[in-house]
Each structure stands twice: as structure tokens, then as C-alpha cells.
Amino acid sequence: MELTTLWFVVIAFLWIGYFVLEGFDFGVGILLRVLGRDEPERRAVVTTIGPVWDGNEVWLIVAGGATFAAFPEWYATLFSGFYLPLFAILVALILRGVALEYRGKRDDLLWRGRMDTLITVGSVIPALLWGITFANLVRGVPLDADHEYVGSLGDLLSPFALLGGVAFTAVFVAHGAIFLALRTTDELRQRANRLAARTGLVAAVLVVAFLLWALNLRGDTASAVVAGAAVVALVAALVANKYRREGWAFTGTALAIALAVTALFVAMFPAVMPSTDPATTLTAVEAASTPYTLKVLTWIAGIFTPLVMLYQGWTYWVFRKRVTVEPVAVA
């Protein structure tokens, strides 16, 4: 495999890891006020992602850094053309992170209510905007001969892109609901299980519509097969959730997200920034760094990526037990 293709696969893998892991804690954040009916329940909901949410965001940082190093022109075109939505994502993630860290710093229900609002908003906005961003990558955006974005913000808000935003958000909500059913107990677990069933059906309809539209715009046999497998995995997750097999249900939604994102990257390749004018499409070869740079990056990634994955896997193993709803102590 050529290094250019290898690094396209690596970056796709990093985005897949990010959406699978950050996807469920986006869903948990969105559902914080929906499933958490009082302070003890909301504290339990936040506790389920407390030890892992910041580690999940590392995948985004590494994906951005790898894109900058391996495909600098892709990075430049993407981050300049999508500046406003990516900036909004960054602000939302900062506010969400601050709220998660500072929620428990004051024993004040009003304070915690405000932090809960920031967590919810900071989860909805990135989920929606990531869907819009990736939908535009598949659809193609206006680029000139120098591969610079020449469209407007309105060009990024096509019906297909908006469907992508809603589909991503719905899948993350279902993924988060199943994660909460997996990690909580008693009444909170039961409500999460029921909500996962309802949101999962909505997500399945939206995902099927989005993938069919995406394949119609830019797809081939390989991407169609992968997309079909994603739908099967999502349906299997809903069946497992119905029988209260939360572990298998979570595996199913994780696999569905991974396969759906894979289908988008397969449909896009060898382009990294498809253009509405095929003549100005930016390909992986055109955007890549020098062979020497890619070779050095390959050695670095080969050494450190397994170590990071082992550490993060160990973190999930340590904090694998269910979280119980503890009553608030009365002084």
C-alpha cells in the first residue's frame, strides 16, 4: 500500500474512533436533562462519562494533527473553507469541557443547572455540525483551481448537509442512550433502555435516508456494501436493546457508526476535498506531504498509536462498573 493511501486510511481510522467514542458522550450530554430528572440522576449521568470524555477528544486532536502533517493542503482547504462551523465546534467543546469539569465545584443547584445547560448545548452543536461538515465532504464544495474554497456559508447548508447533521445527531443520541442503559442501574437504566428503542428507530430511518442520498451523489459498490453493513449493525443493536442486552446493543451502535463513516470515506477516496467542479477536486496525492515526511510519520504512528489505545482501553476497563444513583446528602 502506498504511503499516501495508508495515511488516508489512518486518518479515516482516527475519525472513526472519534465518532464512535465521542459519539456516545455527545449523546449522554444531549440526554442529560431528558433522562436526569433530578440532581442525583443528573450527577449519575455525568459520572458515566466523567473518566473518559476528555480521552475521547484526544482522537479529534490527533486526527487534526495527522491531517496537518500528512495532507497539509487538505488541512488548509478544510479549515479555511469550513472555518465558521469548525470554530463553532471548538467553542462548543470548550464550553462543554468547562461545564463538565466545574459542574461539581459548587454545591448549588442553580450553578449546576447552568452547567447542565452548557453540557447539553455543547453536545448538540458539535454533533449537528460534524454531520453537516462530513455531508459536505461527500457532496463536494466549490473550489477554485488553487483548491481554495470559494463558496459561502449558505453553500454548506444544503438539504443534504442538514440531513447529515440531523442523522449524525440522532445516531449519537441513540448511541448515548444505549451507553447509559449499559452503565446505570434501576429506574434510570430502564428509562435509558426505553428511550434508546425510540431514538434508535428514528436514527435508523435518518441514517438509511442519508446513506442512500450519499451513495447516489458519490458512491460505488464497495461503499454501498459497507453502508448496508452499517444499517444491519444498527438494526441488530436495536434488537439487542429490546432484549436488554446492552453490551451487544452498544457494540452494534458503535459498529454502525464505524461502518457508516467508513462508507463515507470509501465513497470519497481518492479525493480528500471533492469539488462541485470535478476539475478542481483535491485528491489525496495532490494534498499529501513528501514521501520522507509520510515515512517518518508512519514510524511515529506505529510506535505510539498502540500505546495510546492500550492506555485508553485500560481506562475503560477500570471504569467499567455501573453507576448508581446516590441521594444527595442532607446536612
mmCIF file with all atom_site columns, C-alpha atoms in Angstrom, residues 14 56 88 138 145 157 166 168 206:
data_model
loop_
_atom_site.group_PDB
_atom_site.id
_atom_site.type_symbol
_atom_site.label_atom_id
_atom_site.label_alt_id
_atom_site.label_comp_id
_atom_site.label_asym_id
_atom_site.label_entity_id
_atom_site.label_seq_id
_atom_site.pdbx_PDB_ins_code
_atom_site.Cartn_x
_atom_site.Cartn_y
_atom_site.Cartn_z
_atom_site.occupancy
_atom_site.B_iso_or_equiv
_atom_site.pdbx_formal_charge
_atom_site.auth_seq_id
_atom_site.auth_comp_id
_atom_site.auth_asym_id
_atom_site.auth_atom_id
_atom_site.pdbx_PDB_model_num
ATOM 1 C CA . LEU A 1 14  ? -8.892  8.335  13.642 1.00 0.00 ? 14  LEU A CA 1
ATOM 2 C CA . ASN A 1 56  ? -12.276 10.623 23.688 1.00 0.00 ? 56  ASN A CA 1
ATOM 3 C CA . ALA A 1 88  ? -18.376 26.932 16.461 1.00 0.00 ? 88  ALA A CA 1
ATOM 4 C CA . VAL A 1 138 ? -19.136 13.763 0.417  1.00 0.00 ? 138 VAL A CA 1
ATOM 5 C CA . ALA A 1 145 ? -8.121  25.981 -9.452 1.00 0.00 ? 145 ALA A CA 1
ATOM 6 C CA . LEU A 1 157 ? -26.296 24.360 4.442  1.00 0.00 ? 157 LEU A CA 1
ATOM 7 C CA . VAL A 1 166 ? -29.697 15.587 11.907 1.00 0.00 ? 166 VAL A CA 1
ATOM 8 C CA . PHE A 1 168 ? -25.401 12.250 12.981 1.00 0.00 ? 168 PHE A CA 1
ATOM 9 C CA . LEU A 1 206 ? -32.484 9.045  9.084  1.00 0.00 ? 206 LEU A CA 1
#
